CSV table of C-alpha atoms in Angstrom, one decimal:
chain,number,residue,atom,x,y,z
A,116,UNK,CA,-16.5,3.6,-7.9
A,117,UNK,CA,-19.0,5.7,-9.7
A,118,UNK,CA,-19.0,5.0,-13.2
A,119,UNK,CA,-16.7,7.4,-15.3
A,120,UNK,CA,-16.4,8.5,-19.0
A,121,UNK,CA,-14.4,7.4,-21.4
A,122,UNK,CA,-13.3,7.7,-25.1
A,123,UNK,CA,-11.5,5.3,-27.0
A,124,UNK,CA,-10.2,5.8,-30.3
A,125,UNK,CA,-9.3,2.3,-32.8
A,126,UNK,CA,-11.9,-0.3,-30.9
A,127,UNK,CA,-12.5,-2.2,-33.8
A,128,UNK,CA,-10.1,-5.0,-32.8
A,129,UNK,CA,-6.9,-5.3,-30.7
A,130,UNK,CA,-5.7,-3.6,-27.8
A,131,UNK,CA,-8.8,-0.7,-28.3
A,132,UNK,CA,-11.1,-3.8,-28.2
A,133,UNK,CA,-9.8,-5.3,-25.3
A,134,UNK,CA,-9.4,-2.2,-23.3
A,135,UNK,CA,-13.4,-1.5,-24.1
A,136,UNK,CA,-14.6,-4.6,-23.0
A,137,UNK,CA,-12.5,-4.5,-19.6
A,138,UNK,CA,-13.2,-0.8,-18.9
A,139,UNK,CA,-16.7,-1.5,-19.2
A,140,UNK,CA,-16.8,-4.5,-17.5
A,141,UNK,CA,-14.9,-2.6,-14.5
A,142,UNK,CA,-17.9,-0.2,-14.6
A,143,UNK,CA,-16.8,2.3,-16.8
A,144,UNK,CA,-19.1,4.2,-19.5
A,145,UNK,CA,-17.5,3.6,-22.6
A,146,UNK,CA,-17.5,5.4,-25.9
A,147,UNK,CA,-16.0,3.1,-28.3
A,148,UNK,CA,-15.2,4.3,-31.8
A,149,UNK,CA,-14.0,3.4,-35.0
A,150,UNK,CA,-13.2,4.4,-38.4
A,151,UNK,CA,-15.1,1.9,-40.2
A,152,UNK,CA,-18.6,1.5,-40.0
A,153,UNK,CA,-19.1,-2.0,-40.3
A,154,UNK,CA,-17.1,-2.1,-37.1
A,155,UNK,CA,-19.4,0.5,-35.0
A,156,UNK,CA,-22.4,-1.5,-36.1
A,157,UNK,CA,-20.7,-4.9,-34.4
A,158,UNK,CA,-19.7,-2.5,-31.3
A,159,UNK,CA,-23.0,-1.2,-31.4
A,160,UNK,CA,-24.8,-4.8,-31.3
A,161,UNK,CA,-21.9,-5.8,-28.6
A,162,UNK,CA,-23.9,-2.9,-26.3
A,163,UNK,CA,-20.9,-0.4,-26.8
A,164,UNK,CA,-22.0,3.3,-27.1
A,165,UNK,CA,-20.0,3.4,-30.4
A,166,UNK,CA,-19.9,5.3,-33.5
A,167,UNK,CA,-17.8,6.5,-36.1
A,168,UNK,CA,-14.4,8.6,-35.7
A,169,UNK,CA,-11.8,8.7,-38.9
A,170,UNK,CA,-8.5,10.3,-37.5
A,171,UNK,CA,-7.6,11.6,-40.7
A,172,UNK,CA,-10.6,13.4,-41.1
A,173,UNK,CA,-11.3,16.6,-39.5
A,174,UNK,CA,-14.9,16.7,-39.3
A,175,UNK,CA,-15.1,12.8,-38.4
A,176,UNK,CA,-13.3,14.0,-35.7
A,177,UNK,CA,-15.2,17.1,-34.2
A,178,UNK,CA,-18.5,14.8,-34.9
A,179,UNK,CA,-17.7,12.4,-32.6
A,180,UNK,CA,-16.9,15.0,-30.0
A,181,UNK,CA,-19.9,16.5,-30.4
A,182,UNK,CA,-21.4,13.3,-30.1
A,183,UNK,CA,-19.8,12.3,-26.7
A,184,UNK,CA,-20.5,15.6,-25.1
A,185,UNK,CA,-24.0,15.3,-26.4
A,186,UNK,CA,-24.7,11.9,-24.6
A,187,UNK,CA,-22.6,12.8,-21.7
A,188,UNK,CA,-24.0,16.3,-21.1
A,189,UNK,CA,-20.3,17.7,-21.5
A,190,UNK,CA,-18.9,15.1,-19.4
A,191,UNK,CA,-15.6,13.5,-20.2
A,192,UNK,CA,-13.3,12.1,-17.6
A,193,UNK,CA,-10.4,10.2,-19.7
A,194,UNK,CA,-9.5,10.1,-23.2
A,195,UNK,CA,-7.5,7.0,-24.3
A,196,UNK,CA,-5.5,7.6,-27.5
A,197,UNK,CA,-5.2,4.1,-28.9
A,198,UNK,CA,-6.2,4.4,-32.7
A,199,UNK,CA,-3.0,4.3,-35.1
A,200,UNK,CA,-1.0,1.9,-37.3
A,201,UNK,CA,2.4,1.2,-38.5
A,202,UNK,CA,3.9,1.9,-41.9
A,203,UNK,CA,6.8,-0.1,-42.6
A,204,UNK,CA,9.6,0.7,-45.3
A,205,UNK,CA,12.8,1.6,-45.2
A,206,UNK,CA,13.2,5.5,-44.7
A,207,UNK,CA,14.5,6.3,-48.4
A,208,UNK,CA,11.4,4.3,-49.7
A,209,UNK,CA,9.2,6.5,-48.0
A,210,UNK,CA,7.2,8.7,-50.5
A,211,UNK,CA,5.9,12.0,-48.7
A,212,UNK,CA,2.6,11.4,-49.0
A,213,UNK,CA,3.2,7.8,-47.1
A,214,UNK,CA,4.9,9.9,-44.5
A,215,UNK,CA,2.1,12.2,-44.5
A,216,UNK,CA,-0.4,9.7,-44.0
A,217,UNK,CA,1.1,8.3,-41.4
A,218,UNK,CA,1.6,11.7,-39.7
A,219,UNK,CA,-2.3,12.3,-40.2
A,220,UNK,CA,-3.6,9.5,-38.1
A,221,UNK,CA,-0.9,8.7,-35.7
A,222,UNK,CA,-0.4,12.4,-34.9
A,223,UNK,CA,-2.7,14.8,-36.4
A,224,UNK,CA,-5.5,13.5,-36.2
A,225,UNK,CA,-5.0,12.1,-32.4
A,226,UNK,CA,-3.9,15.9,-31.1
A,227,UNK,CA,-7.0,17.6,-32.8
A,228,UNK,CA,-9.2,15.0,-31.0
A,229,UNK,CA,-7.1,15.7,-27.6
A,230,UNK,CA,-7.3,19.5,-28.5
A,231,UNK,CA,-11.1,19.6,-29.1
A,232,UNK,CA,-11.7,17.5,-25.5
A,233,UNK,CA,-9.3,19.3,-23.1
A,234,UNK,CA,-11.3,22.5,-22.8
A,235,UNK,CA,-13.6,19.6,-21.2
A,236,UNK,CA,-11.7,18.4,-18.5
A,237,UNK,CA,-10.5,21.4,-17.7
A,238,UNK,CA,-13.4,22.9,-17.1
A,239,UNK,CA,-14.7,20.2,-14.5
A,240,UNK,CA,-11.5,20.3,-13.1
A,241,UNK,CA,-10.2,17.1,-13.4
A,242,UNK,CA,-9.2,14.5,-16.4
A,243,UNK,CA,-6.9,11.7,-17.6
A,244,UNK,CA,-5.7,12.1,-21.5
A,245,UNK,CA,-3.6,8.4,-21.9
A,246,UNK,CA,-1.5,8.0,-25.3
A,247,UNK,CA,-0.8,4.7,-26.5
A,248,UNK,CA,2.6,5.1,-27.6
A,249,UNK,CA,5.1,2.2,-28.6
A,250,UNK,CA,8.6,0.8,-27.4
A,251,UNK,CA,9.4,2.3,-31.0
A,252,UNK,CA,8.3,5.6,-29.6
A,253,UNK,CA,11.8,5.6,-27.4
A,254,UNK,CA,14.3,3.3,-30.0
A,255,UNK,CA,14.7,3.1,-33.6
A,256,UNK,CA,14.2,-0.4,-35.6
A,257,UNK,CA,15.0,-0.3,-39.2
A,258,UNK,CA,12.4,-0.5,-41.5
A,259,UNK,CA,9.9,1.5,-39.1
A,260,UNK,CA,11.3,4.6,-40.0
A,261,UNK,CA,7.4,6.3,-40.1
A,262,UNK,CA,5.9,4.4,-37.3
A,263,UNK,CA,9.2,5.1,-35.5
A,264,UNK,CA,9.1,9.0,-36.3
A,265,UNK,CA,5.4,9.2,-35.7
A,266,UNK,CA,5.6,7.7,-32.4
A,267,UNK,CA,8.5,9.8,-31.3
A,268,UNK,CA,6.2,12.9,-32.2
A,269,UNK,CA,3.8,11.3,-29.6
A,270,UNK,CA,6.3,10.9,-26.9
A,271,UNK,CA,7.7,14.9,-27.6
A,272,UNK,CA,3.8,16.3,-27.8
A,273,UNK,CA,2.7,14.4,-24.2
A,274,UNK,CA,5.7,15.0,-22.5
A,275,UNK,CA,5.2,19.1,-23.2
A,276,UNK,CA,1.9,18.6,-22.5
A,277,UNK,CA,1.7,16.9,-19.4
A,278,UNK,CA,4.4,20.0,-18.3
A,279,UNK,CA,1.6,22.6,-19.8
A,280,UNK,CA,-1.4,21.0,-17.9
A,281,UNK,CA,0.1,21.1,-14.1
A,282,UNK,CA,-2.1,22.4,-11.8
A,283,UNK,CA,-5.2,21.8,-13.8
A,284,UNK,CA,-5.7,18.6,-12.6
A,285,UNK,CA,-5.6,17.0,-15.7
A,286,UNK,CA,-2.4,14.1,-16.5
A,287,UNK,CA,-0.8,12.8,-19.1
A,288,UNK,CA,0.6,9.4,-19.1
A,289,UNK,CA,2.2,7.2,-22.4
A,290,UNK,CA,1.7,3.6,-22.3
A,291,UNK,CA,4.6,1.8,-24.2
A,292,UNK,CA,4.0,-1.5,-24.9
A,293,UNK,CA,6.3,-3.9,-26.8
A,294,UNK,CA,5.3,-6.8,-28.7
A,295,UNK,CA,1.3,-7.4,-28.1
A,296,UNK,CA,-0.8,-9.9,-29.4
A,297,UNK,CA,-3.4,-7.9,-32.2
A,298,UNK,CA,-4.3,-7.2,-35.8
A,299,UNK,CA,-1.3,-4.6,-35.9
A,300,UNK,CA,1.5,-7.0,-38.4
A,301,UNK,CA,-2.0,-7.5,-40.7
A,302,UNK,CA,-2.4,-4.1,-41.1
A,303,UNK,CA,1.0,-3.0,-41.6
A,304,UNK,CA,1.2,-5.9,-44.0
A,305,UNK,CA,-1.2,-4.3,-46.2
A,306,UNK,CA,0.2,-0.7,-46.1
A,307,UNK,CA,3.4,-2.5,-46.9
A,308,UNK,CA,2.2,-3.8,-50.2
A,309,UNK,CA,0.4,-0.6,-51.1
A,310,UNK,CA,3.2,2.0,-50.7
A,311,UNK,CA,6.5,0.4,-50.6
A,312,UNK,CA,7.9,-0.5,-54.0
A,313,UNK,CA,10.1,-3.1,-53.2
A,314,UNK,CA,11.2,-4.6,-56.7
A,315,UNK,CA,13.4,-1.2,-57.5
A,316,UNK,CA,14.8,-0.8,-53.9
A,317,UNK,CA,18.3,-0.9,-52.6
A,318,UNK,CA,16.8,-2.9,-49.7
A,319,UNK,CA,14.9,-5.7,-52.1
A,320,UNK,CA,16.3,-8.6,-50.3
A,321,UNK,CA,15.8,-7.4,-46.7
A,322,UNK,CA,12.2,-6.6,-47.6
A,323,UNK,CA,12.0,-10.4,-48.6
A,324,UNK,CA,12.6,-11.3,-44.6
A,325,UNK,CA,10.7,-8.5,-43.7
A,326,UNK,CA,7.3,-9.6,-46.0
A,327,UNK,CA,7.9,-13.3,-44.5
A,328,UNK,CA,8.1,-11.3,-40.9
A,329,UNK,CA,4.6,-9.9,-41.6
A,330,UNK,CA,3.0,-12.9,-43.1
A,331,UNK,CA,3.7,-15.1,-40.1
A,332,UNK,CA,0.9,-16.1,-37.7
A,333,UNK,CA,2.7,-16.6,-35.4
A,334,UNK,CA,4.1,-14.6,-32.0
A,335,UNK,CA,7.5,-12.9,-32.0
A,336,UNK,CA,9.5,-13.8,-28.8
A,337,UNK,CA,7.9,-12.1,-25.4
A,338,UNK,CA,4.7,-11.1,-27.3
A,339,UNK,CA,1.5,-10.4,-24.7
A,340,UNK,CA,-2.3,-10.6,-25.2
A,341,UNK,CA,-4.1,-7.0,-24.8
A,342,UNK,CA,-4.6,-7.8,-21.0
A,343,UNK,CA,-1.3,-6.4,-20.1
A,344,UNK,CA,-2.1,-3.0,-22.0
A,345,UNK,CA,-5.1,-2.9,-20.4
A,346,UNK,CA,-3.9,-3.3,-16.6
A,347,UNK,CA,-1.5,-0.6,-17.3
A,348,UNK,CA,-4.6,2.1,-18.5
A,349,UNK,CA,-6.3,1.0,-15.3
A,350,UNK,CA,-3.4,2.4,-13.3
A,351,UNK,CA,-3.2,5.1,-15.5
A,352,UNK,CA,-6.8,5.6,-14.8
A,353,UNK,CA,-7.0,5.5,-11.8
A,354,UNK,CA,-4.1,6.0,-9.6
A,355,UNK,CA,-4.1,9.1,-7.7
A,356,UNK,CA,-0.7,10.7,-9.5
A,357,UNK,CA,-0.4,8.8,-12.5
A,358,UNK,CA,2.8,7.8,-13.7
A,359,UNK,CA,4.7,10.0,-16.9
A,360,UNK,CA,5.0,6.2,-18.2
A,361,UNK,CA,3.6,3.1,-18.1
A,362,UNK,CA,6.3,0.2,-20.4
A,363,UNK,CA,4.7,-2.9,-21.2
A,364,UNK,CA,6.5,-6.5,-22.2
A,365,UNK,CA,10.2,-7.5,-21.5
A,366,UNK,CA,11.5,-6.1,-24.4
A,367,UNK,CA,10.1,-2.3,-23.6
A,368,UNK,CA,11.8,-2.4,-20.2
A,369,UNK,CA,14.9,-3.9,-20.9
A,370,UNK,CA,15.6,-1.6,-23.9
A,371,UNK,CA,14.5,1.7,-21.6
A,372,UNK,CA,17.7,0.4,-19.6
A,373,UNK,CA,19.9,0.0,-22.4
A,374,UNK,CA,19.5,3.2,-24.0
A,375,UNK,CA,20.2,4.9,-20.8
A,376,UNK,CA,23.5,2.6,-19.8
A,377,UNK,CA,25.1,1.7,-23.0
A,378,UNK,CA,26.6,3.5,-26.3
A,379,UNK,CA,24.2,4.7,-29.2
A,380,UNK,CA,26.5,2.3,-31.2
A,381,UNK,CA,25.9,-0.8,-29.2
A,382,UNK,CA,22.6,-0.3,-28.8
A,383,UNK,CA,22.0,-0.1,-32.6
A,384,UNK,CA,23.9,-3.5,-33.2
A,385,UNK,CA,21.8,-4.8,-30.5
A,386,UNK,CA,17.9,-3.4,-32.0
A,387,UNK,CA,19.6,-5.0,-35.4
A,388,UNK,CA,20.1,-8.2,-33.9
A,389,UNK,CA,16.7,-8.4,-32.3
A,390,UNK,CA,14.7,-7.2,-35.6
């Protein structure tokens, strides 16, 4: 396979991280970014072509386009949307500008970037633009009311565009992976204790189980490593006519059935039961 080009957004650990190394061990070029740039300096000494790109900042963004095109002399074959986080809270705790922020980088920031590279593949005619979405991005648990919302968003904005780009040669497919083994409960941990007040909340003792939720080491029940993401982009990738949607772990498929068979009141009691 000639060796294609790539961009991934949120390689500093994780599923981005994973999906790097296995791309370019499979022979891809890959363009592995970050926001922070103590991590491109370890991509960078790992042999990654990596440098900096802050979804919620505008010209981050546009400067590591430019950046790409430069090396690649304005070639681009796939664009894998990975970078994001999840806020957790319960909806009424949500302050705007928590909403906002989560908006900015799970959103935002990832359409500019997919906005700024499209003209790209559509000029040479061909492209893969891959958004890594969630199980949350189909049902609703409580207290994930932004990460939930945001990755709804993501589902709505892929699904018009993947009708907008037929004919061009270009697809969009949404990976939706369920529990996965990476840095994502230690990072919602921390936006948890900066932005959720949870001493003058109606919901002070559930937020007790949910702190003890995000402190644990350990795996939640049908938890993957990255691997299974990454075999899933590699179809994505590759496949002649890409699938609409790839769903990752038990849980993802199970609950895509459920939604579609049962009541929206069973399947509430049920997504309770299994937070």
């Amino acid at each position: 396979m000639k060796s294609r080009v790539i961009l991934i957004t949120g390689c500093s650990s994780g599923i981005g991280y994973h999906c790097a190394l296995g791309l370019r061990d499979r022979g891809y070029r890959v363009f592995a970014t970050a926001r922070k740039e103590a991590d491109v300096e370890r991509l960078s000494s790992e042999g990654f072509e990596s440098f900096k790109l802050d979804l919620d900042d505008s010209q981050s963004i546009q400067s590591a386009v430019d950046e790409v095109l430069k090396r690649s002399e304005n070639k681009l074959y796939a664009l894998f949307n990975n970078g994001a986080y999840g806020q957790p809270g319960a909806v009424e705790d949500l302050h705007r500008d928590v909403l906002r922020s989560q908006f900015e980088t799970n959103i935002f920031g990832t359409q500019e970037l997919t906005n700024l590279l499209l003209p790209v593949m559509r000029q040479q005619g061909e492209g893969r633009i891959i958004q890594n979405s969630s199980i949350l991005g189909f049902v609703s648990m409580q207290y994930r009311g932004a990460y939930n919302a945001s990755k709804y968003a993501l589902e709505g904005l892929s699904d018009t565009l993947r009708q907008e780009l037929v004919g061009s040669n270009v697809y969009v497919s949404l990976i939706e992976p369920g529990p996965i083994r990476s840095d994502f409960r230690k990072n919602a941990l921390a936006k948890f204790s900066q932005n959720i007040d949870t001493v003058h909340s109606a919901h002070q003792q559930a937020y007790k189980k949910k702190l003890k939720a995000l402190e644990s080491e350990g795996d939640v029940p049908f938890t993957l490593g990255p691997d299974a993401v990454l075999k899933s982009l590699i179809k994505a990738l590759e496949s002649k006519r890409p699938k609409a949607r790839y769903r990752v772990t038990f849980p993802t498929k199970i609950f895509w059935y459920i939604k579609r068979l049962t009541s929206t009141r069973l399947l509430d009691r049920l997504l309770r039961m299994a937070d």
